[in-house]
mmCIF file of C-alpha atoms in Angstrom:
data_model
loop_
_atom_site.group_PDB
_atom_site.id
_atom_site.type_symbol
_atom_site.label_atom_id
_atom_site.label_comp_id
_atom_site.label_asym_id
_atom_site.label_seq_id
_atom_site.Cartn_x
_atom_site.Cartn_y
_atom_site.Cartn_z
ATOM 1 C CA MET A 11 -22.137 64.707 -36.311
ATOM 2 C CA ARG A 12 -21.054 67.749 -38.216
ATOM 3 C CA ARG A 13 -19.451 67.836 -41.644
ATOM 4 C CA ARG A 14 -17.840 71.088 -43.068
ATOM 5 C CA LEU A 15 -16.051 71.532 -46.248
ATOM 6 C CA LEU A 16 -13.932 74.740 -46.121
ATOM 7 C CA LEU A 17 -12.640 76.117 -49.326
ATOM 8 C CA SER A 18 -9.823 78.460 -48.766
ATOM 9 C CA LEU A 19 -8.857 80.559 -51.892
ATOM 10 C CA PHE A 20 -5.302 82.143 -51.478
ATOM 11 C CA VAL A 21 -3.049 84.210 -53.537
ATOM 12 C CA LEU A 22 0.698 84.480 -52.684
ATOM 13 C CA ALA A 23 2.957 87.086 -54.116
ATOM 14 C CA GLY A 24 6.098 85.410 -55.227
ATOM 15 C CA ALA A 25 8.635 84.010 -57.562
ATOM 16 C CA VAL A 26 11.233 81.570 -58.276
ATOM 17 C CA ALA A 27 14.331 82.650 -56.467
ATOM 18 C CA ARG A 28 14.807 83.896 -52.782
ATOM 19 C CA SER A 29 16.741 87.104 -52.106
ATOM 20 C CA ALA A 30 19.070 87.471 -49.092
ATOM 21 C CA ALA A 31 16.165 89.335 -47.491
ATOM 22 C CA GLY A 32 14.039 86.265 -47.746
ATOM 23 C CA GLU A 33 11.719 87.641 -50.399
ATOM 24 C CA PHE A 34 10.706 85.937 -53.647
ATOM 25 C CA VAL A 35 12.318 87.592 -56.729
ATOM 26 C CA ALA A 36 10.827 87.200 -60.057
ATOM 27 C CA PRO A 37 13.214 85.885 -62.861
ATOM 28 C CA GLU A 38 14.172 88.420 -65.407
ATOM 29 C CA ILE A 39 15.772 88.396 -68.945
ATOM 30 C CA TYR A 40 17.255 91.911 -68.215
ATOM 31 C CA PRO A 41 17.295 94.064 -65.193
ATOM 32 C CA ALA A 42 15.894 97.462 -65.779
ATOM 33 C CA ALA A 43 18.342 99.929 -67.114
ATOM 34 C CA SER A 44 19.730 102.338 -64.584
ATOM 35 C CA ARG A 45 18.850 105.913 -64.497
ATOM 36 C CA ALA A 46 22.331 106.736 -65.889
ATOM 37 C CA TRP A 47 21.632 104.549 -69.004
ATOM 38 C CA THR A 48 18.198 105.876 -69.635
ATOM 39 C CA SER A 49 19.399 109.480 -69.477
ATOM 40 C CA ALA A 50 22.512 108.776 -71.764
ATOM 41 C CA ILE A 51 20.432 106.638 -74.301
ATOM 42 C CA GLY A 52 17.515 109.211 -74.187
ATOM 43 C CA GLY A 53 19.929 112.068 -74.701
ATOM 44 C CA ALA A 54 21.494 110.319 -77.659
ATOM 45 C CA LEU A 55 18.219 109.763 -79.342
ATOM 46 C CA ALA A 56 17.115 113.345 -78.867
ATOM 47 C CA SER A 57 20.435 114.947 -79.963
ATOM 48 C CA PRO A 58 19.877 117.255 -82.926
ATOM 49 C CA LEU A 59 23.731 117.061 -83.633
ATOM 50 C CA ALA A 60 23.221 113.716 -85.258
ATOM 51 C CA GLY A 61 20.600 115.146 -87.691
ATOM 52 C CA PRO A 62 16.718 115.096 -87.469
ATOM 53 C CA ALA A 63 15.987 111.679 -88.681
ATOM 54 C CA LEU A 64 16.745 108.428 -86.715
ATOM 55 C CA ALA A 65 17.872 105.324 -88.597
ATOM 56 C CA PRO A 66 15.037 102.839 -88.944
ATOM 57 C CA ALA A 67 16.569 100.516 -86.425
ATOM 58 C CA LEU A 68 16.471 103.143 -83.764
ATOM 59 C CA LEU A 69 13.021 104.407 -84.343
ATOM 60 C CA PRO A 70 11.435 101.768 -81.842
ATOM 61 C CA LEU A 71 13.511 103.313 -79.075
ATOM 62 C CA SER A 72 12.154 106.727 -79.753
ATOM 63 C CA ALA A 73 8.629 105.832 -78.638
ATOM 64 C CA PRO A 74 8.890 102.662 -76.411
ATOM 65 C CA LEU A 75 5.587 100.930 -75.395
ATOM 66 C CA SER A 76 6.723 100.849 -71.824
ATOM 67 C CA GLU A 77 9.022 102.663 -69.438
ATOM 68 C CA PRO A 78 12.453 103.380 -71.001
ATOM 69 C CA ALA A 79 14.048 101.672 -68.170
ATOM 70 C CA ARG A 80 12.645 98.481 -69.272
ATOM 71 C CA THR A 81 12.742 98.941 -73.126
ATOM 72 C CA PHE A 82 16.278 100.290 -72.955
ATOM 73 C CA ALA A 83 17.484 97.430 -70.907
ATOM 74 C CA PRO A 84 18.457 95.025 -73.621
ATOM 75 C CA VAL A 85 20.354 97.891 -75.466
ATOM 76 C CA ALA A 86 22.181 99.123 -72.421
ATOM 77 C CA ALA A 87 23.305 95.509 -71.748
ATOM 78 C CA GLN A 88 24.850 95.456 -75.151
ATOM 79 C CA LEU A 89 26.401 98.714 -74.894
ATOM 80 C CA GLN A 90 27.968 97.944 -71.515
ATOM 81 C CA GLY A 91 28.728 94.293 -72.456
ATOM 82 C CA PRO A 92 30.071 93.649 -75.839
ATOM 83 C CA LEU A 93 30.835 97.264 -76.659
ATOM 84 C CA GLY A 94 32.453 97.829 -73.242
ATOM 85 C CA LEU A 95 30.879 101.275 -72.694
ATOM 86 C CA ALA A 96 29.778 102.925 -69.340
ATOM 87 C CA PRO A 97 27.048 105.335 -69.320
ATOM 88 C CA ALA A 98 29.400 108.266 -68.832
ATOM 89 C CA ALA A 99 31.638 107.208 -71.701
ATOM 90 C CA PHE A 100 28.751 106.571 -74.063
ATOM 91 C CA ALA A 101 27.516 109.994 -73.150
ATOM 92 C CA ALA A 102 30.690 111.611 -73.892
ATOM 93 C CA LEU A 103 30.869 110.150 -77.413
ATOM 94 C CA PRO A 104 30.105 112.505 -80.399
ATOM 95 C CA ALA A 105 26.618 112.252 -81.536
ATOM 96 C CA PRO A 106 27.266 110.325 -84.723
ATOM 97 C CA GLU A 107 29.319 107.752 -82.822
ATOM 98 C CA GLN A 108 26.528 107.579 -80.259
ATOM 99 C CA ARG A 109 24.088 106.698 -83.037
ATOM 100 C CA ALA A 110 26.464 104.091 -84.581
ATOM 101 C CA ALA A 111 26.961 102.413 -81.036
ATOM 102 C CA LEU A 112 23.151 102.260 -80.621
ATOM 103 C CA ASP A 113 22.617 100.899 -84.144
ATOM 104 C CA LEU A 114 24.917 98.092 -83.312
ATOM 105 C CA ALA A 115 23.529 97.559 -79.801
ATOM 106 C CA VAL A 116 19.919 97.470 -81.040
ATOM 107 C CA ASP A 117 20.764 94.954 -83.837
ATOM 108 C CA GLU A 118 22.486 92.586 -81.211
ATOM 109 C CA ALA A 119 19.633 93.078 -78.859
ATOM 110 C CA ARG A 120 17.069 92.234 -81.279
ATOM 111 C CA GLY A 121 18.979 89.030 -82.308
ATOM 112 C CA LYS A 122 19.176 87.854 -78.531
ATOM 113 C CA LEU A 123 15.523 88.719 -77.880
ATOM 114 C CA GLN A 124 14.463 86.566 -80.885
ATOM 115 C CA GLN A 125 16.383 83.741 -79.754
ATOM 116 C CA THR A 126 15.013 84.043 -76.296
ATOM 117 C CA ALA A 127 11.608 84.156 -77.721
ATOM 118 C CA ALA A 128 12.176 80.965 -79.756
ATOM 119 C CA GLU A 129 13.660 79.118 -76.669
ATOM 120 C CA LEU A 130 10.649 80.212 -74.428
ATOM 121 C CA ASP A 131 8.310 79.041 -77.076
ATOM 122 C CA ALA A 132 9.979 75.642 -77.139
ATOM 123 C CA ARG A 133 9.834 75.425 -73.349
ATOM 124 C CA SER A 134 6.173 76.557 -73.140
ATOM 125 C CA ARG A 135 5.200 73.843 -75.602
ATOM 126 C CA ALA A 136 7.067 71.112 -73.662
ATOM 127 C CA LEU A 137 5.641 72.246 -70.275
ATOM 128 C CA SER A 138 2.072 72.485 -71.678
ATOM 129 C CA ALA A 139 2.067 69.269 -73.432
ATOM 130 C CA PRO A 140 -1.014 67.167 -72.737
ATOM 131 C CA GLY A 141 -0.317 64.493 -70.053
ATOM 132 C CA HIS A 142 2.871 66.041 -69.166
ATOM 133 C CA ALA A 143 2.908 66.091 -65.189
ATOM 134 C CA LEU A 144 4.770 68.788 -63.391
ATOM 135 C CA ASP A 145 6.623 68.286 -60.313
ATOM 136 C CA LYS A 146 8.002 70.961 -57.998
ATOM 137 C CA ASP A 147 10.861 71.956 -60.313
ATOM 138 C CA GLY A 148 8.670 71.799 -63.386
ATOM 139 C CA ARG A 149 6.063 74.154 -61.863
ATOM 140 C CA ALA A 150 8.873 76.573 -60.865
ATOM 141 C CA GLU A 151 10.105 76.380 -64.516
ATOM 142 C CA LEU A 152 6.649 77.138 -65.799
ATOM 143 C CA PHE A 153 6.379 80.115 -63.498
ATOM 144 C CA GLY A 154 9.734 81.395 -64.947
ATOM 145 C CA VAL A 155 8.709 80.953 -68.428
ATOM 146 C CA VAL A 156 5.470 82.924 -67.792
ATOM 147 C CA ALA A 157 7.469 85.793 -66.075
ATOM 148 C CA ARG A 158 9.984 86.028 -69.004
ATOM 149 C CA LEU A 159 7.273 85.989 -71.628
ATOM 150 C CA SER A 160 5.418 88.620 -69.728
ATOM 151 C CA GLU A 161 8.518 90.715 -69.675
ATOM 152 C CA LEU A 162 9.093 90.289 -73.431
ATOM 153 C CA ARG A 163 5.428 91.344 -74.129
ATOM 154 C CA SER A 164 5.398 94.377 -71.758
ATOM 155 C CA GLY A 165 8.939 95.562 -72.199
ATOM 156 C CA TYR A 166 10.502 94.594 -75.463
ATOM 157 C CA GLY A 167 7.794 94.672 -78.037
ATOM 158 C CA PRO A 168 9.366 97.581 -79.957
ATOM 159 C CA LEU A 169 12.613 95.547 -80.409
ATOM 160 C CA LEU A 170 10.813 92.522 -81.877
ATOM 161 C CA ASP A 171 9.752 91.930 -85.412
ATOM 162 C CA ASP A 172 6.074 91.095 -86.264
ATOM 163 C CA ALA A 173 6.943 87.284 -86.450
ATOM 164 C CA SER A 174 8.668 87.303 -83.047
ATOM 165 C CA ARG A 175 5.724 89.451 -81.284
ATOM 166 C CA GLY A 176 3.237 86.856 -82.630
ATOM 167 C CA GLN A 177 5.381 83.981 -81.318
ATOM 168 C CA VAL A 178 5.627 85.626 -77.921
ATOM 169 C CA GLU A 179 1.802 86.257 -77.726
ATOM 170 C CA GLN A 180 1.045 82.517 -78.617
ATOM 171 C CA SER A 181 3.729 81.346 -76.254
ATOM 172 C CA TYR A 182 2.441 83.585 -73.401
ATOM 173 C CA ALA A 183 -1.269 82.297 -73.974
ATOM 174 C CA ARG A 184 -0.097 78.868 -73.901
ATOM 175 C CA ALA A 185 2.178 78.899 -70.934
ATOM 176 C CA MET A 186 -0.307 81.146 -68.974
ATOM 177 C CA THR A 187 -3.248 78.883 -69.677
ATOM 178 C CA ARG A 188 -1.190 75.933 -68.328
ATOM 179 C CA ALA A 189 -0.040 77.870 -65.177
ATOM 180 C CA VAL A 190 -3.602 78.721 -64.266
ATOM 181 C CA GLN A 191 -4.757 75.187 -64.683
ATOM 182 C CA VAL A 192 -1.807 74.081 -62.470
ATOM 183 C CA ARG A 193 -2.599 76.701 -59.916
ATOM 184 C CA ASP A 194 -6.290 75.887 -59.689
ATOM 185 C CA ALA A 195 -5.415 72.221 -59.211
ATOM 186 C CA LEU A 196 -2.990 73.011 -56.409
ATOM 187 C CA ILE A 197 -5.513 75.298 -54.685
ATOM 188 C CA GLY A 198 -8.064 72.549 -54.996
ATOM 189 C CA ARG A 199 -5.831 70.041 -53.556
ATOM 190 C CA ARG A 200 -4.892 72.057 -50.514
ATOM 191 C CA ALA A 201 -8.379 73.139 -49.944
ATOM 192 C CA ALA A 202 -9.361 69.419 -50.110
ATOM 193 C CA ASP A 203 -6.646 68.578 -47.520
ATOM 194 C CA LEU A 204 -7.991 71.139 -45.233
ATOM 195 C CA ALA A 205 -11.489 70.014 -45.668
ATOM 196 C CA GLY A 206 -10.473 66.442 -45.109
ATOM 197 C CA ALA A 207 -8.604 67.124 -41.936
ATOM 198 C CA LEU A 208 -11.596 69.147 -40.514
ATOM 199 C CA SER A 209 -14.014 66.343 -41.549
ATOM 200 C CA GLN A 210 -11.926 63.577 -40.052
ATOM 201 C CA ALA A 211 -11.965 65.546 -36.734
ATOM 202 C CA ASP A 212 -15.671 66.326 -37.051
ATOM 203 C CA GLY A 213 -16.266 62.522 -37.008
ATOM 204 C CA ARG A 214 -14.624 62.302 -33.564
ATOM 205 C CA ALA A 215 -16.202 65.395 -32.149
ATOM 206 C CA THR A 216 -18.971 65.751 -29.641
ATOM 207 C CA ALA A 217 -21.440 68.611 -29.201
ATOM 208 C CA ALA A 218 -19.547 69.525 -26.048
ATOM 209 C CA ALA A 219 -16.201 69.537 -27.811
ATOM 210 C CA PRO A 220 -16.538 71.315 -31.195
ATOM 211 C CA VAL A 221 -13.847 71.274 -33.757
ATOM 212 C CA ALA A 222 -11.682 74.386 -34.147
ATOM 213 C CA ALA A 223 -10.870 75.397 -37.674
ATOM 214 C CA PRO A 224 -7.222 74.583 -38.391
ATOM 215 C CA ALA A 225 -4.939 77.798 -38.534
ATOM 216 C CA ASP A 226 -2.766 77.776 -41.568
ATOM 217 C CA PRO A 227 -1.464 81.080 -42.452
ATOM 218 C CA ALA A 228 -0.289 79.971 -45.711
ATOM 219 C CA LEU A 229 -3.862 79.690 -46.922
ATOM 220 C CA LEU A 230 -4.727 83.237 -45.987
ATOM 221 C CA PRO A 231 -5.762 85.295 -49.062
ATOM 222 C CA GLY A 232 -3.477 88.183 -49.863
ATOM 223 C CA ALA A 233 -0.683 87.186 -47.736
ATOM 224 C CA SER A 234 2.581 88.684 -49.014
ATOM 225 C CA ALA A 235 5.535 86.327 -49.668
ATOM 226 C CA ARG A 236 7.621 88.361 -47.162
ATOM 227 C CA ALA A 237 5.082 87.878 -44.403
ATOM 228 C CA LEU A 238 4.820 84.229 -45.132
ATOM 229 C CA LYS A 239 8.665 83.888 -44.947
ATOM 230 C CA LEU A 240 8.842 85.996 -41.866
ATOM 231 C CA TYR A 241 6.132 83.790 -40.208
ATOM 232 C CA GLU A 242 8.153 80.695 -40.876
ATOM 233 C CA ARG A 243 11.425 82.173 -39.610
ATOM 234 C CA MET A 244 9.738 83.688 -36.499
ATOM 235 C CA SER A 245 8.049 80.326 -35.709
ATOM 236 C CA GLU A 246 11.460 78.731 -35.733
ATOM 237 C CA THR A 247 12.963 81.288 -33.422
ATOM 238 C CA THR A 248 11.419 84.358 -31.653
ATOM 239 C CA ALA A 249 14.708 85.882 -30.672
ATOM 240 C CA GLY A 250 16.421 88.764 -32.464
ATOM 241 C CA TRP A 251 13.407 90.524 -34.131
ATOM 242 C CA GLY A 252 12.598 94.175 -34.000
ATOM 243 C CA ALA A 253 9.569 96.436 -34.497
ATOM 244 C CA ASP A 254 10.103 96.743 -38.304
ATOM 245 C CA ASP A 255 10.019 92.845 -38.536
ATOM 246 C CA ILE A 256 6.801 92.807 -36.583
ATOM 247 C CA ASP A 257 5.423 95.451 -38.852
ATOM 248 C CA ALA A 258 6.341 93.654 -42.032
ATOM 249 C CA LEU A 259 4.683 90.527 -40.655
ATOM 250 C CA LEU A 260 1.382 92.054 -39.621
ATOM 251 C CA THR A 261 0.868 94.533 -42.492
ATOM 252 C CA GLY A 262 1.683 91.569 -44.847
ATOM 253 C CA PHE A 263 -1.079 89.743 -43.387
ATOM 254 C CA GLY A 264 -3.456 92.709 -43.833
ATOM 255 C CA PHE A 265 -3.306 94.346 -40.439
ATOM 256 C CA ARG A 266 -3.613 98.055 -40.300
ATOM 257 C CA ARG A 267 -1.002 100.316 -38.228
ATOM 258 C CA ARG A 268 -1.554 103.392 -36.272
ATOM 259 C CA ASP A 269 1.483 105.211 -34.776
ATOM 260 C CA GLY A 270 1.503 106.779 -31.387
ATOM 261 C CA LYS A 271 3.561 106.123 -28.215
ATOM 262 C CA HIS A 272 3.355 102.584 -29.533
ATOM 263 C CA ARG A 273 2.719 101.054 -33.016
ATOM 264 C CA ASN A 274 -0.930 99.965 -32.732
ATOM 265 C CA TYR A 275 -2.245 97.134 -35.138
ATOM 266 C CA ASP A 276 -5.825 95.769 -35.812
ATOM 267 C CA HIS A 277 -7.458 93.980 -38.686
ATOM 268 C CA PRO A 278 -10.161 95.525 -40.671
ATOM 269 C CA ASP A 279 -12.281 92.430 -41.035
ATOM 270 C CA PHE A 280 -11.772 91.188 -37.336
ATOM 271 C CA PRO A 281 -11.593 94.139 -35.157
ATOM 272 C CA GLN A 282 -11.112 91.867 -32.172
ATOM 273 C CA LEU A 283 -7.652 91.226 -33.315
ATOM 274 C CA HIS A 284 -5.502 94.033 -32.114
ATOM 275 C CA ASP A 285 -2.337 94.709 -30.241
ATOM 276 C CA SER A 286 0.344 97.354 -29.760
ATOM 277 C CA TYR A 287 4.203 97.110 -29.833
ATOM 278 C CA SER A 288 7.145 99.199 -28.972
ATOM 279 C CA HIS A 289 9.137 101.022 -31.593
ATOM 280 C CA GLN A 290 12.413 99.540 -30.345
ATOM 281 C CA ARG A 291 14.837 97.903 -32.848
ATOM 282 C CA GLN A 292 14.818 94.654 -30.995
ATOM 283 C CA LEU A 293 11.904 93.254 -28.990
ATOM 284 C CA LYS A 294 11.520 90.680 -26.358
ATOM 285 C CA ASP A 295 10.310 87.175 -27.299
ATOM 286 C CA VAL A 296 6.949 87.842 -25.775
ATOM 287 C CA TYR A 297 6.052 90.438 -28.379
ATOM 288 C CA VAL A 298 7.064 88.161 -31.314
ATOM 289 C CA LYS A 299 5.026 85.357 -29.831
ATOM 290 C CA SER A 300 2.018 87.688 -29.454
ATOM 291 C CA ALA A 301 2.370 88.807 -33.173
ATOM 292 C CA LEU A 302 2.511 85.117 -34.225
ATOM 293 C CA ARG A 303 -0.651 84.374 -32.136
ATOM 294 C CA LEU A 304 -2.379 87.294 -33.952
ATOM 295 C CA VAL A 305 -1.511 85.645 -37.357
ATOM 296 C CA ARG A 306 -2.706 82.251 -36.232
ATOM 297 C CA GLU A 307 -5.885 83.577 -34.838
ATOM 298 C CA LEU A 308 -6.648 85.438 -38.133
ATOM 299 C CA ALA A 309 -6.085 82.189 -40.060
ATOM 300 C CA ARG A 310 -8.688 80.408 -37.634
ATOM 301 C CA LEU A 311 -11.253 83.172 -37.871
ATOM 302 C CA ARG A 312 -10.875 83.361 -41.815
ATOM 303 C CA ALA A 313 -11.383 79.699 -42.058
ATOM 304 C CA GLN A 314 -14.433 79.807 -40.041
ATOM 305 C CA SER A 315 -15.839 82.637 -42.139
ATOM 306 C CA VAL A 316 -15.617 80.873 -45.353
ATOM 307 C CA ALA A 317 -18.831 79.566 -46.542
ATOM 308 C CA ALA A 318 -19.123 75.824 -46.621
ATOM 309 C CA ALA A 319 -18.811 74.468 -50.134
ATOM 310 C CA PRO A 320 -17.350 71.574 -52.013
ATOM 311 C CA VAL A 321 -14.313 71.918 -54.101
ATOM 312 C CA ARG A 322 -15.256 72.188 -57.671
ATOM 313 C CA ALA A 323 -13.165 72.582 -60.840
ATOM 314 C CA PRO A 324 -13.477 75.969 -62.635
ATOM 315 C CA SER A 325 -16.564 76.093 -64.779
ATOM 316 C CA GLY A 326 -14.867 77.703 -67.770
ATOM 317 C CA PRO A 327 -11.496 78.974 -69.179
ATOM 318 C CA ALA A 328 -9.763 81.796 -67.293
ATOM 319 C CA ASP A 329 -9.590 85.340 -68.499
ATOM 320 C CA LEU A 330 -5.918 85.540 -68.748
ATOM 321 C CA SER A 331 -6.023 89.365 -69.115
ATOM 322 C CA ARG A 332 -7.046 89.428 -65.490
ATOM 323 C CA VAL A 333 -4.420 87.093 -64.234
ATOM 324 C CA ARG A 334 -1.197 88.696 -62.611
ATOM 325 C CA LEU A 335 2.134 87.057 -62.295
ATOM 326 C CA GLU A 336 1.815 87.232 -58.403
ATOM 327 C CA ASP A 337 -1.511 85.335 -58.719
ATOM 328 C CA LEU A 338 0.574 82.342 -59.799
ATOM 329 C CA ALA A 339 3.082 82.359 -57.022
ATOM 330 C CA VAL A 340 1.590 79.168 -55.480
ATOM 331 C CA LEU A 341 3.520 77.423 -58.413
ATOM 332 C CA VAL A 342 6.739 78.132 -56.526
ATOM 333 C CA THR A 343 5.802 77.938 -52.850
ATOM 334 C CA ALA A 344 6.805 75.102 -50.658
ATOM 335 C CA GLU A 345 4.249 72.315 -50.241
ATOM 336 C CA HIS A 346 2.416 72.439 -47.090
ATOM 337 C CA ALA A 347 1.412 69.372 -45.100
ATOM 338 C CA PRO A 348 -2.259 69.068 -44.449
ATOM 339 C CA PRO A 349 -3.142 71.063 -41.196
ATOM 340 C CA ARG A 350 -3.631 68.860 -38.196
ATOM 341 C CA ALA A 351 -7.130 69.482 -36.701
ATOM 342 C CA ARG A 352 -7.709 69.037 -32.992
ATOM 343 C CA PRO A 353 -9.730 66.154 -31.764
#
């Protein structure tokens, strides 16, 4: 009797909420400022009519650490919200009034960001407390805390004072460490489920009837969140899908596309997986079923190619500088039942 332990490592791009298109959307404190706002605020900061020197409160905006669309976002929100200014109206103000409005907006934005930093610090402590088990909602909240702290670090550093920046760095390290621990535990558990299902089937197998590796596209490395969602929806109904949907599905699972009379797809790691599809906006069910078969076969081949190894805990602490937000998307994906192996 054979016994195989398949360790399937996977990274899902994702986030907490789903958009109307079925993709995951990362939570944000502020959406990036529009081009109209970045142009208006940038023009006000650069205007010589208000004098050569900026007030101390505005100096951080003159050299943001990140893209202006992100750094200006809290300020634009204050200008448009409490002050009731649209970009065009703000741009039309005399230069001294623009500077005065910016001064007020920056002051308000700083206060709100510092309050947000304190709230996220409290949540990161609660979610990272020793012995505090996280259910599905808790994992989603932890992902959201990491996402918002990352936004604070990368986008709004110029608007925070030294104390708040230090608090954000500590909170981020605490929440990210906890998130990586939870992620590794989930991956290990799902890999163990897969290994257990295959091992049970191996116990019933004969030499004449070898066990096929379970096909679970959710365990494919690098699969995009959109592709996973499309796979789920197409599996429910194969009607009403078009060439662009097939393209998003297959390219999201790593297939390459070549255009000609038809759209031709193959996989760089498994060249035996290939097919072609019409450019039509709506395709017959048979084409959708064919694309789903390609994905399932990719999952089987990938599982078979993984080296046999027991599931082990990480040997040391993770390098947080190498962990991306999308690497934690498993925290907010749906639970998958253990794959059923064929007898």
